[in-house]
Amino acid sequence: MINQTMYQRGAESSVIREIFTYACERKEQIGAQNVFDFSLGNPSVPAPAAVRDSIEHSLAQLTSEQLHGYTPAPGLPATRAAVAASLNRRFGTTYAAKDVFMTVGAAASVSCSLHALVNPGEEVIVIAPFFPEYRVWIENAGAVCREVLADQETFQIDVAAVRDAITPNTAAVIIDSPNNPTGAVYTRENLEALAMVLSQANGAREQPIFLISDEPYREVVYGAEVPWVPSIYEHTVVCYSYSKSLSLPGERVGWILVPNTMPLADQIMPAVAGAARCLGFVCAPALFQRVVTDCVDEPADVEAYARNRETLTRALTEYGYTYVEPDGAFYLWVRALEDDAEAFCERARTFELLPVPSNSFGVPGWIRIGYCVSHETIERSLPAWKALADTYK
Ligand code: PLP
């Protein structure tokens, strides 16, 4: 008998991917320009020129073995050193290459962190609405996913609700700021309040509650401060990826930082390595580790997303939609115009609009619009958003 849990995971697939697949089919039928696919977080902004320069330089200079051979399991020493040095420049820290473990993107970073930090049967708190794969990764680590609603006005962490959800079995909390799906950026005060609650809970425990800070959107912000979480709560592991900041989601490259300021760092890094080994996630792509070495300080190009955000929010306000003002990431979290978000998305589909209903993010009644598409797609979609709203009047 095959593994039924895995069968189930594969058969159910992800709602976001299902909508994306539908969009591809529909584009074949009626033309790409007539389908408004807001499902995936696939950046439309091209990767920076520095990425191409780095690849061309590697192709010209390196041997096949250097280009395509295995790297050490945790990554190339030069890449790990470059990541640590970049963080040190930006956050005034003193990290070293050994504190960085290169991964195949944030999915692997979070999965490895969970396997390293959490034992089967323990609980991991997520802040709802949350990135749907968190539940899959938590349960794959044998742990229990505990959902805690974000503050429903600001979509910051409801720290009192987190405090109430902590049990002796709580092993970790995952946060994701700038947030997918709401676009909220957790403020310093909010993170300090969370740190206080976790520290208070730790007083009565043998092992601290770990914070897993999943930060693939760190650079995608529109002016807000994104505080450095390990400087606020010492038991924090940071998960990162270049999927969004450098528009490289198909290349699968990111990292886990186990800060050397973390009291249990010398045990956690080997556990991360063990998790990567057990999950088969060793050796991030060699060529793209070299790209990271060369482009580690390359700024993310957020201008196009800022423009999309401006055009979309201005128009949706005019049509009567309400939404959370996004400070970061490239998602707009909009109230569905009826209680049932799935029914709303079905109706949106008749206008060729393809947002994602909020149910899979752990809450009812909202939709997520991924505005990392071209500005032209945003503009062309506006009459459809208006016509959709008009059907509810
Ligand atoms: N975490 C969050 C919050 C995400 O939004 C995503 C992707 O959209 C991931 C993790 C996975 O990122 P990656 O493609 O780098 O594995």
CSV table of C-alpha atoms and ligand atoms in Angstrom, one decimal:
chain,number,residue,atom,x,y,z
A,1,MET,CA,0.0,0.0,0.0
A,2,ILE,CA,1.4,3.4,-0.9
A,3,ASN,CA,1.6,6.1,1.8
A,4,GLN,CA,-1.9,7.4,2.2
A,5,THR,CA,-0.9,10.7,3.8
A,6,MET,CA,1.3,11.5,0.8
A,7,TYR,CA,-1.4,10.3,-1.6
A,8,GLN,CA,-3.8,12.7,0.1
A,9,ARG,CA,-1.3,15.6,-0.1
A,10,GLY,CA,-0.7,15.1,-3.7
A,11,ALA,CA,-4.3,14.4,-4.6
A,12,GLU,CA,-5.7,17.5,-2.8
A,13,SER,CA,-3.0,19.7,-4.3
A,14,SER,CA,-3.0,23.4,-3.4
A,15,VAL,CA,-5.9,25.7,-4.1
A,16,ILE,CA,-3.5,28.3,-5.4
A,17,ARG,CA,-1.9,25.9,-7.8
A,18,GLU,CA,-5.3,24.7,-8.9
A,19,ILE,CA,-6.3,28.2,-9.8
A,20,PHE,CA,-3.0,28.8,-11.6
A,21,THR,CA,-3.6,25.6,-13.7
A,22,TYR,CA,-7.1,26.7,-14.5
A,23,ALA,CA,-5.7,30.1,-15.6
A,24,CYS,CA,-3.2,28.4,-17.9
A,25,GLU,CA,-6.0,26.4,-19.6
A,26,ARG,CA,-8.3,29.4,-19.8
A,27,LYS,CA,-5.6,31.4,-21.5
A,28,GLU,CA,-5.2,28.8,-24.1
A,29,GLN,CA,-9.0,29.0,-24.8
A,30,ILE,CA,-9.6,32.8,-24.8
A,31,GLY,CA,-6.2,34.4,-25.1
A,32,ALA,CA,-3.7,35.3,-22.3
A,33,GLN,CA,-4.7,39.0,-22.4
A,34,ASN,CA,-8.3,38.1,-21.4
A,35,VAL,CA,-7.6,36.2,-18.3
A,36,PHE,CA,-6.7,38.0,-15.1
A,37,ASP,CA,-4.7,35.5,-13.0
A,38,PHE,CA,-4.0,36.9,-9.5
A,39,SER,CA,-3.2,33.5,-8.0
A,40,LEU,CA,0.5,32.8,-7.7
A,41,GLY,CA,3.2,34.9,-6.1
A,42,ASN,CA,5.3,34.6,-9.3
A,43,PRO,CA,7.2,38.0,-9.6
A,44,SER,CA,6.6,39.8,-12.9
A,45,VAL,CA,9.6,42.1,-12.3
A,46,PRO,CA,12.6,40.7,-14.2
A,47,ALA,CA,15.6,39.4,-12.2
A,48,PRO,CA,18.2,42.2,-11.9
A,49,ALA,CA,20.9,42.6,-14.6
A,50,ALA,CA,23.5,41.6,-12.0
A,51,VAL,CA,22.0,38.1,-11.9
A,52,ARG,CA,22.6,37.6,-15.6
A,53,ASP,CA,26.1,39.2,-15.3
A,54,SER,CA,27.0,36.8,-12.5
A,55,ILE,CA,25.8,33.7,-14.5
A,56,GLU,CA,27.6,34.9,-17.7
A,57,HIS,CA,30.8,35.4,-15.6
A,58,SER,CA,30.5,32.0,-14.1
A,59,LEU,CA,29.9,30.3,-17.5
A,60,ALA,CA,32.9,32.1,-18.9
A,61,GLN,CA,35.3,31.5,-16.0
A,62,LEU,CA,34.4,28.2,-14.3
A,63,THR,CA,35.0,24.5,-15.1
A,64,SER,CA,32.0,22.2,-15.5
A,65,GLU,CA,32.7,20.7,-12.1
A,66,GLN,CA,32.7,24.1,-10.4
A,67,LEU,CA,29.6,25.1,-12.3
A,68,HIS,CA,27.5,21.9,-11.9
A,69,GLY,CA,29.2,19.8,-9.2
A,70,TYR,CA,28.0,19.2,-5.7
A,71,THR,CA,28.8,21.9,-3.2
A,72,PRO,CA,29.2,21.1,0.5
A,73,ALA,CA,25.8,20.1,2.0
A,74,PRO,CA,25.3,23.5,3.8
A,75,GLY,CA,26.5,25.5,0.8
A,76,LEU,CA,29.6,27.1,-0.7
A,77,PRO,CA,31.7,28.6,2.1
A,78,ALA,CA,32.0,31.9,0.1
A,79,THR,CA,28.2,32.1,-0.3
A,80,ARG,CA,27.6,31.5,3.4
A,81,ALA,CA,30.2,34.1,4.2
A,82,ALA,CA,28.7,36.6,1.8
A,83,VAL,CA,25.2,36.2,3.3
A,84,ALA,CA,26.6,36.5,6.9
A,85,ALA,CA,28.6,39.7,5.9
A,86,SER,CA,25.6,41.2,4.2
A,87,LEU,CA,23.4,40.7,7.3
A,88,ASN,CA,26.2,42.1,9.5
A,89,ARG,CA,26.3,45.3,7.4
A,90,ARG,CA,22.6,45.7,7.5
A,91,PHE,CA,21.8,44.8,11.1
A,92,GLY,CA,25.0,45.4,13.0
A,93,THR,CA,25.3,41.7,13.9
A,94,THR,CA,28.4,39.5,14.0
A,95,TYR,CA,27.3,36.4,12.1
A,96,ALA,CA,29.8,34.0,10.5
A,97,ALA,CA,29.5,31.7,7.5
A,98,LYS,CA,28.9,28.7,9.9
A,99,ASP,CA,25.6,30.4,11.0
A,100,VAL,CA,24.1,30.2,7.5
A,101,PHE,CA,22.8,27.0,5.8
A,102,MET,CA,22.0,27.4,2.1
A,103,THR,CA,18.6,25.9,1.1
A,104,VAL,CA,16.4,25.2,-2.0
A,105,GLY,CA,14.2,28.2,-1.2
A,106,ALA,CA,12.0,29.3,1.8
A,107,ALA,CA,9.9,26.1,1.5
A,108,ALA,CA,13.0,24.1,2.4
A,109,SER,CA,14.1,26.7,5.0
A,110,VAL,CA,10.9,26.5,6.9
A,111,SER,CA,10.6,22.7,6.5
A,112,CYS,CA,14.1,22.1,7.8
A,113,SER,CA,13.7,24.5,10.7
A,114,LEU,CA,10.5,22.8,11.8
A,115,HIS,CA,12.1,19.4,11.6
A,116,ALA,CA,15.1,20.7,13.5
A,117,LEU,CA,13.2,22.5,16.3
A,118,VAL,CA,10.0,20.6,16.8
A,119,ASN,CA,9.3,17.1,18.0
A,120,PRO,CA,6.4,14.9,16.8
A,121,GLY,CA,3.3,15.7,18.8
A,122,GLU,CA,4.4,19.2,19.8
A,123,GLU,CA,2.4,22.3,18.7
A,124,VAL,CA,3.4,25.1,16.3
A,125,ILE,CA,1.4,28.4,16.4
A,126,VAL,CA,0.7,30.1,13.1
A,127,ILE,CA,-1.0,33.5,12.7
A,128,ALA,CA,-4.2,33.3,10.6
A,129,PRO,CA,-4.6,34.1,7.8
A,130,PHE,CA,-1.4,32.2,7.1
A,131,PHE,CA,0.5,30.8,4.1
A,132,PRO,CA,-1.3,27.5,3.5
A,133,GLU,CA,1.8,25.4,3.1
A,134,TYR,CA,2.7,26.0,6.8
A,135,ARG,CA,0.1,23.5,7.8
A,136,VAL,CA,1.5,20.9,5.4
A,137,TRP,CA,5.1,21.4,6.6
A,138,ILE,CA,4.1,21.4,10.3
A,139,GLU,CA,2.1,18.2,9.9
A,140,ASN,CA,4.9,16.6,7.9
A,141,ALA,CA,7.1,17.2,10.9
A,142,GLY,CA,4.6,15.2,13.0
A,143,ALA,CA,3.5,18.4,14.8
A,144,VAL,CA,0.2,20.0,15.4
A,145,CYS,CA,-0.8,23.3,13.7
A,146,ARG,CA,-2.4,25.8,16.1
A,147,GLU,CA,-4.1,28.7,14.4
A,148,VAL,CA,-4.3,32.0,16.2
A,149,LEU,CA,-6.2,34.8,14.5
A,150,ALA,CA,-4.4,38.0,13.7
A,151,ASP,CA,-5.9,41.3,15.0
A,152,GLN,CA,-8.8,41.7,12.6
A,153,GLU,CA,-8.4,45.5,12.3
A,154,THR,CA,-4.6,45.8,11.7
A,155,PHE,CA,-3.6,42.2,10.9
A,156,GLN,CA,-0.7,42.6,13.3
A,157,ILE,CA,-0.1,39.7,15.7
A,158,ASP,CA,-2.8,39.5,18.4
A,159,VAL,CA,-0.3,38.9,21.1
A,160,ALA,CA,-2.9,38.3,23.8
A,161,ALA,CA,-4.4,35.5,21.6
A,162,VAL,CA,-0.9,34.0,21.2
A,163,ARG,CA,-0.4,34.0,24.9
A,164,ASP,CA,-3.7,32.3,25.4
A,165,ALA,CA,-2.9,29.6,22.8
A,166,ILE,CA,0.5,28.7,24.4
A,167,THR,CA,0.5,25.3,26.1
A,168,PRO,CA,3.3,23.2,27.7
A,169,ASN,CA,3.4,21.5,24.3
A,170,THR,CA,4.1,24.6,22.3
A,171,ALA,CA,7.4,24.3,20.6
A,172,ALA,CA,7.5,27.1,18.1
A,173,VAL,CA,5.7,30.1,16.5
A,174,ILE,CA,6.0,30.9,12.8
A,175,ILE,CA,5.7,34.5,11.7
A,176,ASP,CA,5.8,35.9,8.2
A,177,SER,CA,6.4,39.6,7.8
A,178,PRO,CA,5.9,41.3,5.3
A,179,ASN,CA,2.9,39.0,5.4
A,180,ASN,CA,1.5,36.7,2.8
A,181,PRO,CA,-1.5,37.0,2.4
A,182,THR,CA,-2.3,40.3,4.1
A,183,GLY,CA,0.6,42.6,3.2
A,184,ALA,CA,0.9,43.6,6.9
A,185,VAL,CA,4.4,44.3,8.2
A,186,TYR,CA,4.7,43.6,11.9
A,187,THR,CA,5.8,46.7,13.8
A,188,ARG,CA,8.7,46.8,16.3
A,189,GLU,CA,6.2,47.3,19.1
A,190,ASN,CA,4.1,44.3,18.0
A,191,LEU,CA,7.2,42.0,17.8
A,192,GLU,CA,8.5,43.3,21.2
A,193,ALA,CA,5.1,42.5,22.7
A,194,LEU,CA,5.3,39.0,21.2
A,195,ALA,CA,8.9,38.5,22.5
A,196,MET,CA,7.7,39.5,26.0
A,197,VAL,CA,4.9,37.0,25.9
A,198,LEU,CA,7.2,34.2,24.7
A,199,SER,CA,9.9,35.1,27.2
A,200,GLN,CA,7.3,35.0,30.0
A,201,ALA,CA,6.2,31.6,28.9
A,202,ASN,CA,9.8,30.4,28.7
A,203,GLY,CA,10.3,31.2,32.4
A,204,ALA,CA,8.3,28.1,33.3
A,205,ARG,CA,9.8,25.8,30.7
A,206,GLU,CA,12.9,23.7,30.2
A,207,GLN,CA,13.3,24.6,26.6
A,208,PRO,CA,12.3,28.0,25.0
A,209,ILE,CA,9.6,28.5,22.5
A,210,PHE,CA,11.3,29.0,19.1
A,211,LEU,CA,10.4,31.7,16.7
A,212,ILE,CA,10.7,30.8,13.0
A,213,SER,CA,10.7,34.1,11.1
A,214,ASP,CA,9.9,33.3,7.5
A,215,GLU,CA,11.0,36.4,5.5
A,216,PRO,CA,10.9,35.9,1.7
A,217,TYR,CA,9.3,39.4,1.3
A,218,ARG,CA,11.7,41.3,3.6
A,219,GLU,CA,12.8,43.6,0.9
A,220,VAL,CA,9.4,44.0,-0.7
A,221,VAL,CA,8.1,47.0,1.3
A,222,TYR,CA,6.7,50.4,0.6
A,223,GLY,CA,8.5,52.5,3.3
A,224,ALA,CA,7.7,50.4,6.4
A,225,GLU,CA,10.5,49.3,8.8
A,226,VAL,CA,11.0,45.5,8.8
A,227,PRO,CA,12.7,45.0,12.2
A,228,TRP,CA,15.4,42.4,12.5
A,229,VAL,CA,13.6,39.7,14.6
A,230,PRO,CA,16.7,38.0,16.2
A,231,SER,CA,17.6,41.3,17.8
A,232,ILE,CA,14.1,41.4,19.5
A,233,TYR,CA,13.8,37.7,20.5
A,234,GLU,CA,17.0,35.7,20.9
A,235,HIS,CA,15.4,32.3,20.2
A,236,THR,CA,14.7,33.2,16.5
A,237,VAL,CA,15.7,31.3,13.4
A,238,VAL,CA,15.4,33.2,10.2
A,239,CYS,CA,14.2,31.6,6.9
A,240,TYR,CA,14.9,33.5,3.7
A,241,SER,CA,14.7,33.0,-0.1
A,242,TYR,CA,15.6,34.9,-3.2
A,243,SER,CA,12.4,33.9,-4.9
A,244,LYS,CA,10.8,37.3,-4.4
A,245,SER,CA,13.6,39.8,-3.8
A,246,LEU,CA,15.6,38.8,-6.9
A,247,SER,CA,12.7,37.3,-8.8
A,248,LEU,CA,14.2,33.8,-8.8
A,249,PRO,CA,11.4,31.5,-7.7
A,250,GLY,CA,12.2,28.8,-10.2
A,251,GLU,CA,15.9,28.6,-9.2
A,252,ARG,CA,15.2,27.4,-5.7
A,253,VAL,CA,17.8,29.2,-3.5
A,254,GLY,CA,17.6,30.6,0.0
A,255,TRP,CA,19.0,30.1,3.5
A,256,ILE,CA,18.4,29.4,7.1
A,257,LEU,CA,20.2,31.6,9.7
A,258,VAL,CA,20.8,30.2,13.1
A,259,PRO,CA,22.1,33.3,14.8
A,260,ASN,CA,25.3,32.8,16.9
A,261,THR,CA,23.5,34.8,19.6
A,262,MET,CA,20.9,32.0,20.0
A,263,PRO,CA,21.6,30.2,23.2
A,264,LEU,CA,21.2,26.7,21.7
A,265,ALA,CA,22.9,27.6,18.3
A,266,ASP,CA,25.5,24.9,18.6
A,267,GLN,CA,22.8,22.2,18.8
A,268,ILE,CA,20.4,23.8,16.4
A,269,MET,CA,22.7,24.1,13.4
A,270,PRO,CA,23.6,20.4,13.4
A,271,ALA,CA,19.9,19.6,13.8
A,272,VAL,CA,19.2,21.8,10.7
A,273,ALA,CA,21.8,19.9,8.8
A,274,GLY,CA,20.2,16.6,10.0
A,275,ALA,CA,16.8,17.8,8.9
A,276,ALA,CA,18.1,18.8,5.4
A,277,ARG,CA,19.8,15.4,5.2
A,278,CYS,CA,16.6,13.5,6.2
A,279,LEU,CA,14.4,15.6,3.9
A,280,GLY,CA,16.9,15.3,1.0
A,281,PHE,CA,17.4,19.0,0.8
A,282,VAL,CA,21.2,19.1,0.8
A,283,CYS,CA,23.2,21.2,-1.7
A,284,ALA,CA,21.3,24.2,-3.0
A,285,PRO,CA,21.9,24.8,-6.8
A,286,ALA,CA,25.6,25.5,-7.3
A,287,LEU,CA,25.3,28.1,-10.0
A,288,PHE,CA,22.7,30.1,-8.0
A,289,GLN,CA,24.7,29.9,-4.8
A,290,ARG,CA,27.4,31.8,-6.9
A,291,VAL,CA,24.7,34.2,-8.0
A,292,VAL,CA,23.8,34.9,-4.4
A,293,THR,CA,27.5,35.5,-3.6
A,294,ASP,CA,27.7,38.1,-6.3
A,295,CYS,CA,24.2,39.7,-5.8
A,296,VAL,CA,23.8,39.5,-2.0
A,297,ASP,CA,23.4,43.2,-1.7
A,298,GLU,CA,21.4,43.8,-4.9
A,299,PRO,CA,18.4,45.9,-4.1
A,300,ALA,CA,14.9,44.5,-4.9
A,301,ASP,CA,13.0,46.4,-7.5
A,302,VAL,CA,9.8,47.2,-5.8
A,303,GLU,CA,8.8,50.2,-7.9
A,304,ALA,CA,6.6,48.1,-10.3
A,305,TYR,CA,4.8,46.5,-7.4
A,306,ALA,CA,4.3,49.9,-5.7
A,307,ARG,CA,2.7,51.2,-8.9
A,308,ASN,CA,0.4,48.1,-9.2
A,309,ARG,CA,-0.6,48.6,-5.6
A,310,GLU,CA,-1.5,52.2,-6.2
A,311,THR,CA,-3.5,51.6,-9.3
A,312,LEU,CA,-5.4,48.6,-7.8
A,313,THR,CA,-6.2,50.1,-4.4
A,314,ARG,CA,-7.3,53.4,-5.9
A,315,ALA,CA,-9.7,51.6,-8.3
A,316,LEU,CA,-11.0,49.0,-5.9
A,317,THR,CA,-11.8,51.8,-3.4
A,318,GLU,CA,-13.8,53.6,-6.0
A,319,TYR,CA,-15.7,50.4,-6.8
A,320,GLY,CA,-16.6,49.9,-3.2
A,321,TYR,CA,-14.3,47.2,-2.1
A,322,THR,CA,-12.6,47.3,1.3
A,323,TYR,CA,-9.1,45.8,1.9
A,324,VAL,CA,-6.1,45.9,4.2
A,325,GLU,CA,-3.7,48.6,3.2
A,326,PRO,CA,-0.6,46.6,2.3
A,327,ASP,CA,2.8,47.8,3.7
A,328,GLY,CA,4.7,45.1,2.1
A,329,ALA,CA,4.8,41.9,0.0
A,330,PHE,CA,2.7,42.0,-3.2
A,331,TYR,CA,-0.7,40.8,-2.1
A,332,LEU,CA,-3.9,42.7,-1.5
A,333,TRP,CA,-6.3,41.2,1.1
A,334,VAL,CA,-9.8,42.2,0.1
A,335,ARG,CA,-13.1,41.5,1.7
A,336,ALA,CA,-15.3,39.3,-0.4
A,337,LEU,CA,-18.6,41.0,-1.3
A,338,GLU,CA,-20.5,38.0,0.2
A,339,ASP,CA,-19.8,35.9,3.2
A,340,ASP,CA,-18.7,32.8,1.2
A,341,ALA,CA,-15.3,33.7,-0.4
A,342,GLU,CA,-15.4,30.6,-2.6
A,343,ALA,CA,-18.8,31.5,-4.0
A,344,PHE,CA,-17.5,35.1,-4.6
A,345,CYS,CA,-14.4,33.7,-6.4
A,346,GLU,CA,-16.7,31.5,-8.5
A,347,ARG,CA,-18.6,34.6,-9.5
A,348,ALA,CA,-15.3,36.5,-10.1
A,349,ARG,CA,-14.4,33.6,-12.5
A,350,THR,CA,-17.3,34.5,-14.8
A,351,PHE,CA,-15.5,37.9,-15.3
A,352,GLU,CA,-12.2,36.0,-15.9
A,353,LEU,CA,-10.9,37.3,-12.5
A,354,LEU,CA,-8.8,34.7,-10.6
A,355,PRO,CA,-8.1,35.7,-7.0
A,356,VAL,CA,-7.6,33.1,-4.3
A,357,PRO,CA,-10.4,32.6,-1.7
A,358,SER,CA,-9.3,33.1,1.9
A,359,ASN,CA,-10.5,29.6,3.2
A,360,SER,CA,-7.2,28.0,2.5
A,361,PHE,CA,-5.4,30.7,4.4
A,362,GLY,CA,-7.4,29.7,7.5
A,363,VAL,CA,-10.2,32.4,7.5
A,364,PRO,CA,-13.5,32.9,5.8
A,365,GLY,CA,-14.8,35.9,3.8
A,366,TRP,CA,-11.7,37.4,2.1
A,367,ILE,CA,-9.8,37.0,-1.1
A,368,ARG,CA,-6.1,37.4,-1.9
A,369,ILE,CA,-5.1,39.3,-5.0
A,370,GLY,CA,-1.5,38.7,-6.0
A,371,TYR,CA,-0.5,42.0,-7.7
A,372,CYS,CA,2.9,40.9,-8.8
A,373,VAL,CA,1.5,40.8,-12.4
A,374,SER,CA,2.2,43.3,-15.1
A,375,HIS,CA,0.7,46.8,-14.8
A,376,GLU,CA,-1.1,46.2,-18.0
A,377,THR,CA,-2.9,43.2,-16.5
A,378,ILE,CA,-3.9,45.3,-13.5
A,379,GLU,CA,-5.3,48.0,-15.8
A,380,ARG,CA,-7.1,45.6,-18.1
A,381,SER,CA,-8.7,43.9,-15.2
A,382,LEU,CA,-10.3,47.0,-13.7
A,383,PRO,CA,-13.5,47.0,-15.7
A,384,ALA,CA,-14.0,43.4,-14.6
A,385,TRP,CA,-13.5,44.3,-10.9
A,386,LYS,CA,-16.1,47.0,-11.4
A,387,ALA,CA,-18.6,44.8,-13.2
A,388,LEU,CA,-18.2,42.2,-10.5
A,389,ALA,CA,-18.9,44.7,-7.7
A,390,ASP,CA,-21.9,46.0,-9.7
A,391,THR,CA,-23.5,42.5,-9.5
A,392,TYR,CA,-23.7,42.9,-5.7
A,393,LYS,CA,-25.5,46.3,-5.9
B,1,PLP,N1,6.9,31.4,2.7
B,1,PLP,C1,6.0,32.3,2.2
B,1,PLP,C2,5.3,33.2,3.2
B,1,PLP,C3,5.7,32.4,0.9
B,1,PLP,O1,4.9,33.3,0.4
B,1,PLP,C4,6.4,31.5,0.0
B,1,PLP,C5,6.1,31.5,-1.5
B,1,PLP,O2,5.3,32.1,-2.0
B,1,PLP,C6,7.3,30.6,0.5
B,1,PLP,C7,7.5,30.5,1.9
B,1,PLP,C8,8.0,29.6,-0.3
B,1,PLP,O3,9.0,30.3,-1.0
B,1,PLP,P1,10.1,29.5,-1.9
B,1,PLP,O4,9.5,29.7,-3.3
B,1,PLP,O5,11.3,30.3,-1.8
B,1,PLP,O6,10.3,28.2,-1.5
